[in-house]
Amino acid sequence: MCTCSMSSCDLERFEVQSPPGPGVSDKGLRTSVKTGAAALGSFTKASNIQGRVLLLTICAAGIGGTFQFGYNLSIINAPTLHIQDFTNETWWGRTGRPLPDHLVLLVWSFIVSLYPLGGLFGALLAGPLAIKLGRKKTLLVNNIFVVAAAVLFGFSRRAGSFEMIMLGRLLMGVSAGVSMNVQPMYLGESAPKELRGAVAITSAIFTALGIVMGQVVGLKELLGGPQAWPLLLASCLVPGVLQLASLPLFPESPRYLLIDCGDTEACLAALQRLRGPADVAGELAELERERAACRGQRARRPWELFRERALRRQLTSLVVLGSAMELCGNDAVYAYASSLFREAGVPEERIQYAIIGTGSCELLTAFVSCMVIERVGRRVLLMGGYCLMTCCGSVFTAALCLQSSVPWMPYLAMSCLFACILSFGIGPAGVTGILAMELFDQTARPAAYVVCGALMWTMLFLVGLGFPFIMEGLSHFLYVPFLGVCVCGAVYTGFFLPETKGKTFLEISEELHQLNFPRRSQGPISRVPEVILSTEL
């Protein structure tokens, strides 16, 4: 893009100080300078508008995407006792006798665990939907699950049915599973390569923002009271409506339009909308080369990724680092938050506000990670995050063991809690989510997100199921297994994960091909700009 350092005032000063050249009248020179100033002002204004379009696209995709995941993950904590009481009352009204306590807890565990189970179904749907409908339309259609779930939540108490809550949680899980996969795919394919990491990592920002907003809305003073919990659960409708109203105004992923649909005109219009006319030619040529490289290929099925040697390094990185993110102990830190605040002397009525501080820490570091990722790269953030978590987790374990004998140890444990959350937010939380987008090409990317999403939701379900037994069995040493995971994540990143900062998707594919076939020279890449349907099912 052309830049100019002269402002309008500089041009006016130039008009007064510079004498007209031979054959040029003073009036003509003044007219030319004013015309140039007007053109420069119009160009600057157009550039600003294009930057705003990309920013608004990020917000429209995020508010109904990963924001919903974080929001519905956190709002379920506030009405726990109220929903359990409602379950007991409903059973009493149906049978004339109360439900035993262990069955109340069983029903509650189903309500909680149906969310990750629905997320697994949504992750399996995300790839086919992203191919058949496109990235943007998939995000819009996904709100059908949100509307249905909000209706079930809102009328569950009036209908006297806790089964409606269970079904609503399942549907919200499906919605979260779809959006967690499609949103980073859509944003990563729509962003320029210089900003691709920063734009894709906004998915982590919206997740953290959703967690914080869910904690705030769930306060007793707002919707966390005994009468307002149906409204609290049904409030997921608001972000869904905002996305339905805003996202249709923005373009589809240019890569999907050109490589998947073969629509050059639509791709050009989308690029001009997102970038402005000055940057379109070079990027369009890059997309044409990428389309030519995918010539004759079809969309990979998820199970096909495991059979192809050309995708060995990418798939291993996805599985290892995706598992490390879920098993690094961040959930353990959150689970200990309330007891640590209580041990440190925080009044019971203030603990809910202190817990909001934990979510705010992750939100802050997500912003920091977004700002520095294109400067320091993906590998540095991942390694730094896991190394810091290892150090903080070690001190955290020691503080838990000594908190009964040393008076100030609870404060040290609480500090380590915040430090662990900050370390997780600056590296693993954001960077891991963009690996499937950057390490796989257009034909394998939807299938890679299916594998990544299925892995994430399965791990989330297993951690939620097994964590109470880990807490009971290891007591203060519960973080020791997670320390091993953090070390493995840092070592794998340092030795095996290639850096993708500032590279085009084609350059990343060529580098990974050389890593997967170190003794074989890479064949020539076809440059024929042929219209194909590379990811047609």
Coordinates of C-alpha atoms in Angstrom, one line a residue:
M1 CA 0.0 0.0 0.0
C2 CA 1.3 3.5 -0.9
T3 CA 1.9 5.8 2.1
C4 CA 2.6 9.5 2.3
S5 CA 4.0 11.4 5.2
M6 CA 2.6 14.8 4.2
S7 CA -0.6 15.9 5.9
S8 CA -3.1 18.5 4.5
C9 CA -1.4 21.3 6.5
D10 CA 2.0 20.3 4.9
L11 CA 0.5 20.5 1.5
E12 CA -0.9 24.0 2.2
R13 CA 2.5 25.1 3.4
F14 CA 4.0 23.6 0.2
E15 CA 1.6 25.7 -1.8
V16 CA 2.7 28.9 -0.3
Q17 CA 6.5 28.3 -0.2
S18 CA 7.1 26.6 -3.6
P19 CA 7.3 28.9 -6.6
P20 CA 5.6 27.8 -9.8
G21 CA 7.8 26.2 -12.4
P22 CA 8.2 27.4 -16.0
G23 CA 5.0 27.2 -17.9
V24 CA 2.9 26.6 -14.8
S25 CA 0.6 29.3 -13.5
D26 CA 0.3 30.0 -9.7
K27 CA -3.4 29.3 -10.0
G28 CA -2.9 26.0 -11.7
L29 CA -0.3 24.9 -9.1
R30 CA -2.7 25.8 -6.3
T31 CA -5.5 23.8 -7.9
S32 CA -3.2 20.7 -8.4
V33 CA -2.0 20.8 -4.8
K34 CA -5.6 21.0 -3.5
T35 CA -6.7 18.2 -5.7
G36 CA -3.8 16.0 -4.4
A37 CA -4.7 16.8 -0.9
A38 CA -8.3 15.9 -1.5
A39 CA -7.2 12.6 -3.1
L40 CA -4.9 11.8 -0.2
G41 CA -7.7 12.5 2.3
S42 CA -10.1 10.2 0.4
F43 CA -7.5 7.4 0.2
T44 CA -6.7 7.7 3.9
K45 CA -10.4 7.6 4.7
A46 CA -11.0 4.6 2.4
S47 CA -8.1 2.7 4.2
N48 CA -9.6 3.5 7.6
I49 CA -12.9 2.1 6.4
Q50 CA -11.3 -1.1 5.2
G51 CA -9.6 -1.6 8.5
R52 CA -12.9 -1.1 10.3
V53 CA -14.6 -3.7 8.1
L54 CA -12.1 -6.4 9.2
L55 CA -12.5 -5.4 12.8
L56 CA -16.3 -5.5 12.6
T57 CA -16.1 -8.9 10.8
I58 CA -14.1 -10.2 13.8
C59 CA -16.6 -8.9 16.3
A60 CA -19.6 -10.2 14.3
A61 CA -18.1 -13.7 14.1
G62 CA -16.9 -13.7 17.7
I63 CA -20.0 -12.5 19.5
G64 CA -22.0 -15.5 18.4
G65 CA -19.0 -17.9 18.1
T66 CA -16.5 -18.6 20.8
F67 CA -18.1 -15.9 23.1
Q68 CA -21.0 -18.3 23.4
F69 CA -18.7 -21.2 24.3
G70 CA -17.1 -19.2 27.2
Y71 CA -20.4 -17.7 28.3
N72 CA -22.3 -21.0 28.6
L73 CA -19.3 -22.6 30.2
S74 CA -19.4 -20.1 33.1
I75 CA -23.0 -19.2 33.6
I76 CA -23.9 -22.8 34.7
N77 CA -21.9 -22.3 38.0
A78 CA -24.2 -19.6 39.5
P79 CA -27.5 -21.4 39.5
T80 CA -26.2 -24.8 40.6
L81 CA -28.2 -25.0 43.9
H82 CA -31.3 -23.4 42.3
I83 CA -31.4 -26.0 39.5
Q84 CA -30.9 -28.8 42.0
D85 CA -33.8 -27.5 44.1
F86 CA -35.9 -27.2 41.0
T87 CA -35.1 -30.8 40.0
N88 CA -36.1 -32.1 43.5
E89 CA -39.4 -30.0 43.5
T90 CA -40.3 -31.2 40.0
W91 CA -39.8 -34.8 41.0
W92 CA -41.8 -34.3 44.2
G93 CA -44.7 -32.8 42.2
R94 CA -44.7 -35.7 39.8
T95 CA -44.4 -38.6 42.3
G96 CA -45.3 -37.1 45.7
R97 CA -41.9 -37.9 47.2
P98 CA -38.5 -36.2 47.1
L99 CA -35.7 -37.3 44.8
P100 CA -32.8 -38.9 46.8
D101 CA -29.7 -36.7 47.1
H102 CA -27.5 -39.0 45.0
L103 CA -30.0 -39.0 42.2
V104 CA -30.2 -35.1 42.3
L105 CA -26.5 -35.0 41.9
L106 CA -26.7 -37.6 39.1
V107 CA -29.2 -35.4 37.2
W108 CA -27.0 -32.3 37.8
S109 CA -24.0 -34.2 36.5
F110 CA -25.9 -35.0 33.3
I111 CA -26.9 -31.4 32.9
V112 CA -23.2 -30.3 33.1
S113 CA -21.7 -33.2 31.0
L114 CA -24.3 -32.9 28.2
Y115 CA -22.6 -29.6 27.2
P116 CA -19.2 -31.2 26.2
L117 CA -21.1 -34.2 24.7
G118 CA -23.0 -31.8 22.5
G119 CA -19.8 -30.0 21.7
L120 CA -18.4 -33.3 20.4
F121 CA -21.4 -33.7 18.0
G122 CA -21.0 -30.1 16.9
A123 CA -17.3 -30.6 16.2
L124 CA -18.2 -33.6 14.0
L125 CA -20.7 -31.4 12.1
A126 CA -18.5 -28.4 11.7
G127 CA -16.3 -29.8 8.8
P128 CA -19.1 -30.9 6.5
L129 CA -21.1 -27.8 7.2
A130 CA -18.2 -25.5 6.5
I131 CA -17.6 -27.3 3.2
K132 CA -21.3 -27.4 2.1
L133 CA -22.6 -24.0 3.3
G134 CA -19.4 -22.0 3.6
R135 CA -17.8 -20.5 6.7
K136 CA -20.1 -17.5 7.2
K137 CA -23.3 -19.2 6.4
T138 CA -22.4 -22.1 8.8
L139 CA -22.0 -19.6 11.7
L140 CA -25.4 -18.1 10.8
V141 CA -27.2 -21.4 10.6
N142 CA -25.6 -22.5 13.8
N143 CA -27.8 -20.0 15.7
I144 CA -30.8 -22.3 15.1
F145 CA -29.4 -24.4 18.0
V146 CA -29.0 -21.3 20.2
V147 CA -32.6 -20.1 19.6
A148 CA -34.0 -23.6 20.3
A149 CA -31.9 -23.9 23.5
A150 CA -33.0 -20.4 24.8
V151 CA -36.7 -21.3 24.3
L152 CA -36.2 -24.6 26.3
F153 CA -34.3 -22.8 29.1
G154 CA -36.8 -19.9 29.3
F155 CA -39.9 -22.1 29.6
S156 CA -38.4 -25.0 31.6
R157 CA -39.6 -23.9 35.0
R158 CA -43.1 -22.9 33.8
A159 CA -43.4 -26.4 32.1
G160 CA -42.0 -28.1 35.2
S161 CA -39.4 -30.0 33.2
F162 CA -35.7 -30.4 34.1
E163 CA -35.4 -32.5 31.0
M164 CA -35.8 -29.3 29.0
I165 CA -32.7 -28.0 30.7
M166 CA -30.8 -31.1 29.8
L167 CA -31.9 -30.9 26.1
G168 CA -31.0 -27.2 26.0
R169 CA -27.5 -27.8 27.3
L170 CA -27.0 -30.5 24.7
L171 CA -28.1 -28.0 21.9
M172 CA -25.8 -25.3 23.3
G173 CA -23.0 -27.8 23.2
V174 CA -23.7 -28.5 19.6
S175 CA -23.6 -24.8 18.8
A176 CA -20.4 -24.3 20.7
G177 CA -18.8 -27.3 18.9
V178 CA -19.6 -25.8 15.5
S179 CA -18.6 -22.3 16.3
M180 CA -15.3 -23.2 18.0
N181 CA -14.2 -24.9 14.8
V182 CA -15.6 -22.6 12.1
Q183 CA -14.9 -19.2 13.6
P184 CA -11.1 -19.4 13.6
M185 CA -11.3 -21.0 10.1
Y186 CA -13.4 -18.1 8.8
L187 CA -11.2 -15.4 10.4
G188 CA -7.9 -17.0 9.5
E189 CA -8.9 -17.4 5.9
S190 CA -10.2 -13.8 5.7
A191 CA -7.1 -12.1 7.3
P192 CA -4.0 -10.9 5.5
K193 CA -0.9 -13.1 6.2
E194 CA 0.7 -10.3 8.3
L195 CA -2.3 -10.3 10.7
R196 CA -3.4 -13.9 10.4
G197 CA -2.2 -15.0 13.8
A198 CA -3.5 -11.9 15.6
V199 CA -6.9 -12.2 13.9
A200 CA -7.3 -15.9 14.5
I201 CA -6.3 -15.6 18.1
T202 CA -9.3 -13.3 18.7
S203 CA -11.2 -16.5 19.1
A204 CA -9.4 -16.9 22.5
I205 CA -10.2 -13.3 23.4
F206 CA -14.0 -13.9 22.8
T207 CA -13.8 -17.1 24.8
A208 CA -12.3 -15.3 27.8
L209 CA -14.7 -12.4 27.3
G210 CA -17.6 -14.9 27.4
I211 CA -16.3 -16.5 30.6
V212 CA -16.0 -13.1 32.3
M213 CA -19.4 -11.9 31.1
G214 CA -21.0 -15.2 32.3
Q215 CA -19.4 -14.7 35.7
V216 CA -20.7 -11.1 35.9
V217 CA -24.2 -11.8 34.7
G218 CA -24.3 -14.8 37.2
L219 CA -23.9 -12.5 40.2
K220 CA -26.6 -12.7 42.8
E221 CA -27.4 -9.0 42.2
L222 CA -28.1 -9.6 38.5
L223 CA -29.4 -13.0 37.2
G224 CA -27.9 -15.4 39.8
G225 CA -30.9 -15.3 42.2
P226 CA -33.3 -18.1 42.8
Q227 CA -36.1 -16.7 40.6
A228 CA -34.0 -15.5 37.7
W229 CA -32.0 -18.6 36.7
P230 CA -34.2 -19.4 33.7
L231 CA -33.5 -16.0 32.3
L232 CA -29.8 -16.5 33.0
L233 CA -29.7 -19.7 31.0
A234 CA -31.8 -18.2 28.2
S235 CA -29.6 -15.0 28.0
C236 CA -27.5 -16.9 25.4
L237 CA -30.1 -15.7 22.9
V238 CA -28.8 -12.2 23.0
P239 CA -25.3 -12.9 21.4
G240 CA -27.1 -15.1 18.9
V241 CA -29.4 -12.4 17.8
L242 CA -26.5 -9.9 17.6
Q243 CA -24.7 -12.2 15.2
L244 CA -27.7 -12.8 13.1
A245 CA -28.2 -9.1 12.7
S246 CA -24.5 -8.2 12.0
L247 CA -22.7 -11.1 10.2
P248 CA -24.7 -11.0 7.0
L249 CA -23.3 -7.5 6.3
F250 CA -19.8 -8.8 5.9
P251 CA -18.1 -11.0 3.2
E252 CA -17.5 -14.7 3.0
S253 CA -14.0 -16.1 3.3
P254 CA -12.1 -15.1 0.1
R255 CA -10.3 -18.5 0.1
Y256 CA -13.5 -20.4 0.3
L257 CA -15.0 -18.4 -2.5
L258 CA -12.1 -18.9 -4.9
I259 CA -10.6 -22.3 -4.0
D260 CA -13.8 -24.1 -3.0
C261 CA -16.4 -22.4 -5.2
G262 CA -14.2 -21.2 -8.1
D263 CA -16.0 -17.8 -8.0
T264 CA -13.2 -15.3 -8.9
E265 CA -15.5 -12.2 -9.0
A266 CA -17.0 -12.9 -5.5
C267 CA -13.4 -13.5 -4.2
L268 CA -12.2 -10.2 -5.6
A269 CA -15.2 -8.3 -4.2
A270 CA -14.6 -9.9 -0.7
L271 CA -10.9 -9.0 -0.8
Q272 CA -11.7 -5.4 -1.8
R273 CA -14.1 -5.2 1.0
L274 CA -11.7 -6.5 3.6
R275 CA -8.4 -5.0 2.3
G276 CA -9.1 -2.1 0.0
P277 CA -8.1 -2.0 -3.7
A278 CA -4.4 -1.3 -3.2
D279 CA -3.6 -4.8 -1.7
V280 CA -5.9 -7.0 -3.8
A281 CA -3.7 -7.8 -6.8
G282 CA -0.8 -9.5 -4.9
E283 CA -3.1 -11.5 -2.6
L284 CA -5.3 -12.6 -5.4
A285 CA -2.3 -13.9 -7.3
E286 CA -1.2 -15.8 -4.2
L287 CA -4.7 -17.3 -3.9
E288 CA -4.6 -18.4 -7.6
R289 CA -1.3 -20.2 -6.9
E290 CA -2.8 -21.9 -3.9
R291 CA -5.8 -22.9 -6.0
A292 CA -3.5 -24.3 -8.7
A293 CA -1.6 -26.3 -6.0
C294 CA -4.8 -27.9 -4.9
R295 CA -5.9 -28.7 -8.5
G296 CA -7.6 -32.1 -8.8
Q297 CA -7.8 -32.7 -5.1
R298 CA -10.9 -33.2 -3.0
A299 CA -11.7 -32.6 0.6
R300 CA -10.0 -35.0 3.0
R301 CA -12.1 -37.0 5.4
P302 CA -11.0 -36.9 9.0
W303 CA -9.9 -40.5 9.1
E304 CA -7.8 -40.0 5.9
L305 CA -5.6 -37.6 7.8
F306 CA -4.2 -40.4 9.9
R307 CA -3.2 -42.4 6.7
E308 CA -1.3 -39.8 4.8
R309 CA 2.4 -39.5 5.4
A310 CA 2.3 -36.0 3.9
L311 CA 0.2 -34.8 6.9
R312 CA 2.1 -36.7 9.6
R313 CA 3.9 -33.7 11.2
Q314 CA 0.8 -31.6 11.1
L315 CA -1.5 -34.2 12.7
T316 CA 1.0 -35.1 15.4
S317 CA 1.4 -31.5 16.3
L318 CA -2.4 -31.0 16.4
V319 CA -3.0 -34.1 18.6
V320 CA 0.0 -33.5 21.0
L321 CA -0.5 -29.8 21.6
G322 CA -4.4 -30.0 21.6
S323 CA -4.2 -32.7 24.3
A324 CA -1.6 -30.6 26.2
M325 CA -3.9 -27.6 26.2
E326 CA -6.8 -29.6 27.8
L327 CA -4.6 -31.6 30.2
C328 CA -2.2 -28.8 31.4
G329 CA -4.1 -28.2 34.6
N330 CA -5.9 -24.9 33.9
D331 CA -9.2 -26.5 35.0
A332 CA -7.5 -27.7 38.2
V333 CA -6.5 -24.1 39.0
Y334 CA -10.0 -22.8 38.4
A335 CA -11.4 -25.7 40.6
Y336 CA -9.2 -24.6 43.5
A337 CA -10.0 -20.9 43.2
S338 CA -12.9 -20.8 45.7
S339 CA -11.1 -22.8 48.4
L340 CA -7.9 -20.8 48.0
F341 CA -9.8 -17.5 48.3
R342 CA -11.5 -18.8 51.4
E343 CA -8.2 -20.0 52.9
A344 CA -6.7 -16.6 52.3
G345 CA -9.4 -14.9 54.3
V346 CA -11.6 -13.5 51.5
P347 CA -15.1 -13.1 52.9
E348 CA -17.6 -15.6 51.6
E349 CA -19.8 -13.0 50.0
R350 CA -16.8 -11.5 48.1
I351 CA -15.5 -14.8 46.7
Q352 CA -17.7 -14.5 43.6
Y353 CA -16.1 -11.1 42.8
A354 CA -12.6 -12.6 43.3
I355 CA -13.5 -15.4 40.8
I356 CA -14.3 -12.7 38.2
G357 CA -10.7 -11.6 38.7
T358 CA -9.5 -15.0 37.5
G359 CA -11.5 -14.8 34.3
S360 CA -10.3 -11.2 33.8
C361 CA -6.7 -12.4 34.0
E362 CA -7.2 -14.8 31.1
L363 CA -9.0 -12.0 29.1
L364 CA -6.1 -9.6 29.7
T365 CA -3.4 -12.1 28.6
A366 CA -5.5 -13.0 25.5
F367 CA -5.3 -9.4 24.5
V368 CA -1.6 -9.3 25.1
S369 CA -1.1 -12.5 23.1
C370 CA -3.1 -11.0 20.2
M371 CA -0.8 -7.9 20.2
V372 CA 2.5 -9.7 20.3
I373 CA 1.9 -12.9 18.3
E374 CA 3.0 -11.4 15.0
R375 CA 6.1 -10.0 16.7
V376 CA 7.4 -12.9 18.7
G377 CA 5.8 -15.8 16.8
R378 CA 3.7 -18.9 17.8
R379 CA 6.5 -21.1 19.1
V380 CA 7.8 -18.5 21.6
L381 CA 4.3 -17.9 23.1
L382 CA 3.6 -21.7 23.4
M383 CA 7.0 -22.5 24.9
G384 CA 6.9 -19.5 27.2
G385 CA 3.4 -20.3 28.4
Y386 CA 4.1 -24.0 29.2
C387 CA 7.4 -23.1 30.9
L388 CA 5.8 -20.5 33.1
M389 CA 2.9 -22.9 33.9
T390 CA 5.5 -25.5 35.0
C391 CA 7.3 -23.0 37.3
C392 CA 4.1 -21.6 38.8
G393 CA 2.5 -25.1 39.2
S394 CA 5.6 -26.3 41.1
V395 CA 5.4 -23.4 43.5
F396 CA 1.6 -23.8 43.7
T397 CA 2.0 -27.5 44.8
A398 CA 4.5 -26.6 47.4
A399 CA 2.3 -23.8 48.7
L400 CA -0.7 -26.2 48.9
C401 CA 1.4 -28.6 51.0
L402 CA 2.5 -25.9 53.4
Q403 CA -0.6 -23.8 53.7
S404 CA -1.7 -25.4 57.0
S405 CA 1.7 -24.8 58.7
V406 CA 2.9 -21.4 57.3
P407 CA 0.4 -18.5 57.7
W408 CA 1.2 -16.7 54.5
M409 CA 1.2 -19.8 52.2
P410 CA -2.4 -19.4 51.2
Y411 CA -1.5 -15.9 49.8
L412 CA 1.4 -17.5 47.8
A413 CA -0.9 -20.2 46.5
M414 CA -3.4 -17.6 45.5
S415 CA -0.7 -15.6 43.6
C416 CA 0.4 -18.8 41.8
L417 CA -3.2 -19.4 40.8
F418 CA -3.4 -16.0 39.1
A419 CA 0.1 -16.6 37.6
C420 CA -0.9 -20.0 36.1
I421 CA -4.0 -18.5 34.5
L422 CA -1.9 -15.6 33.1
S423 CA 0.6 -18.1 31.7
F424 CA -2.1 -20.3 30.2
G425 CA -3.8 -17.3 28.5
I426 CA -0.7 -15.9 26.9
G427 CA 0.3 -19.1 25.1
P428 CA -1.7 -22.4 25.1
A429 CA -5.2 -20.8 25.3
G430 CA -4.8 -18.8 22.1
V431 CA -2.1 -20.2 19.9
T432 CA -3.2 -23.9 20.1
G433 CA -6.5 -22.9 18.5
I434 CA -4.9 -21.6 15.3
L435 CA -2.7 -24.7 14.6
A436 CA -5.4 -26.5 12.5
M437 CA -5.9 -23.3 10.5
E438 CA -2.2 -22.7 9.7
L439 CA -0.7 -26.2 9.5
F440 CA -3.2 -27.7 7.0
D441 CA -4.1 -26.6 3.5
Q442 CA -7.5 -25.8 2.1
T443 CA -8.4 -29.4 1.3
A444 CA -7.5 -30.8 4.7
R445 CA -8.4 -27.8 7.0
P446 CA -12.1 -28.7 7.6
A447 CA -11.2 -32.3 8.5
A448 CA -8.3 -31.1 10.7
Y449 CA -10.8 -29.0 12.6
V450 CA -13.1 -32.0 13.0
V451 CA -10.2 -34.0 14.6
C452 CA -9.2 -31.0 16.7
G453 CA -12.7 -30.3 18.0
A454 CA -13.4 -34.0 18.7
L455 CA -10.2 -34.3 20.6
M456 CA -10.9 -31.1 22.6
W457 CA -14.4 -31.9 23.6
T458 CA -13.5 -35.5 24.5
M459 CA -10.7 -34.4 26.7
L460 CA -12.9 -31.8 28.3
F461 CA -15.5 -34.5 29.1
L462 CA -12.9 -36.9 30.5
V463 CA -11.2 -34.2 32.6
G464 CA -14.6 -33.2 34.0
L465 CA -15.4 -36.8 34.8
G466 CA -12.1 -37.8 36.3
F467 CA -11.0 -34.6 38.0
P468 CA -13.0 -35.1 41.3
F469 CA -11.2 -38.5 41.7
I470 CA -7.8 -36.9 41.0
M471 CA -8.5 -34.3 43.7
E472 CA -9.6 -36.9 46.2
G473 CA -6.7 -39.3 45.4
L474 CA -3.7 -36.9 45.1
S475 CA -5.0 -34.1 47.5
H476 CA -2.4 -31.3 47.5
F477 CA -0.3 -33.1 44.9
L478 CA -3.1 -33.0 42.3
Y479 CA -1.1 -30.7 40.0
V480 CA 1.9 -33.0 39.7
P481 CA 0.5 -35.0 36.6
F482 CA -0.3 -31.7 34.9
L483 CA 3.3 -30.5 35.4
G484 CA 4.5 -33.4 33.3
V485 CA 2.0 -32.4 30.5
C486 CA 3.3 -28.8 30.6
V487 CA 6.9 -30.0 30.3
C488 CA 6.0 -32.3 27.3
G489 CA 4.1 -29.4 25.6
A490 CA 7.1 -27.1 25.9
V491 CA 9.6 -29.7 24.7
Y492 CA 7.5 -30.7 21.7
T493 CA 7.0 -27.1 20.7
G494 CA 10.7 -26.4 20.9
F495 CA 11.8 -29.4 18.8
F496 CA 9.0 -30.2 16.4
L497 CA 6.6 -27.3 15.8
P498 CA 7.6 -25.2 12.8
E499 CA 7.2 -21.4 13.0
T500 CA 4.4 -20.1 10.7
K501 CA 4.7 -16.3 11.4
G502 CA 4.4 -14.1 8.3
K503 CA 4.3 -17.1 5.8
T504 CA 1.6 -17.7 3.2
F505 CA -0.4 -21.0 3.4
L506 CA 1.5 -22.2 0.3
E507 CA 4.9 -21.5 1.9
I508 CA 3.8 -23.3 5.1
S509 CA 2.7 -26.4 3.0
E510 CA 6.0 -26.5 1.2
E511 CA 8.0 -26.3 4.4
L512 CA 5.9 -29.1 6.0
H513 CA 6.3 -31.2 2.9
Q514 CA 10.1 -31.0 3.3
L515 CA 9.8 -32.0 7.0
N516 CA 7.6 -34.9 6.2
F517 CA 9.8 -36.1 3.3
P518 CA 13.3 -35.0 4.2
R519 CA 15.1 -37.3 1.7
R520 CA 12.7 -36.5 -1.2
S521 CA 12.8 -33.3 -3.3
Q522 CA 9.5 -31.6 -3.7
G523 CA 7.9 -31.9 -7.0
P524 CA 6.9 -28.8 -9.0
I525 CA 3.7 -27.1 -8.0
S526 CA 1.1 -26.7 -10.8
R527 CA 0.5 -23.1 -11.6
V528 CA -2.5 -23.6 -13.8
P529 CA -5.3 -21.2 -12.6
E530 CA -8.0 -23.7 -13.2
V531 CA -11.4 -23.4 -11.5
I532 CA -11.9 -26.4 -9.2
L533 CA -14.1 -27.6 -6.4
S534 CA -11.3 -28.6 -4.1
T535 CA -13.2 -29.3 -1.0
E536 CA -16.4 -30.7 -2.4
L537 CA -17.6 -33.6 -0.4

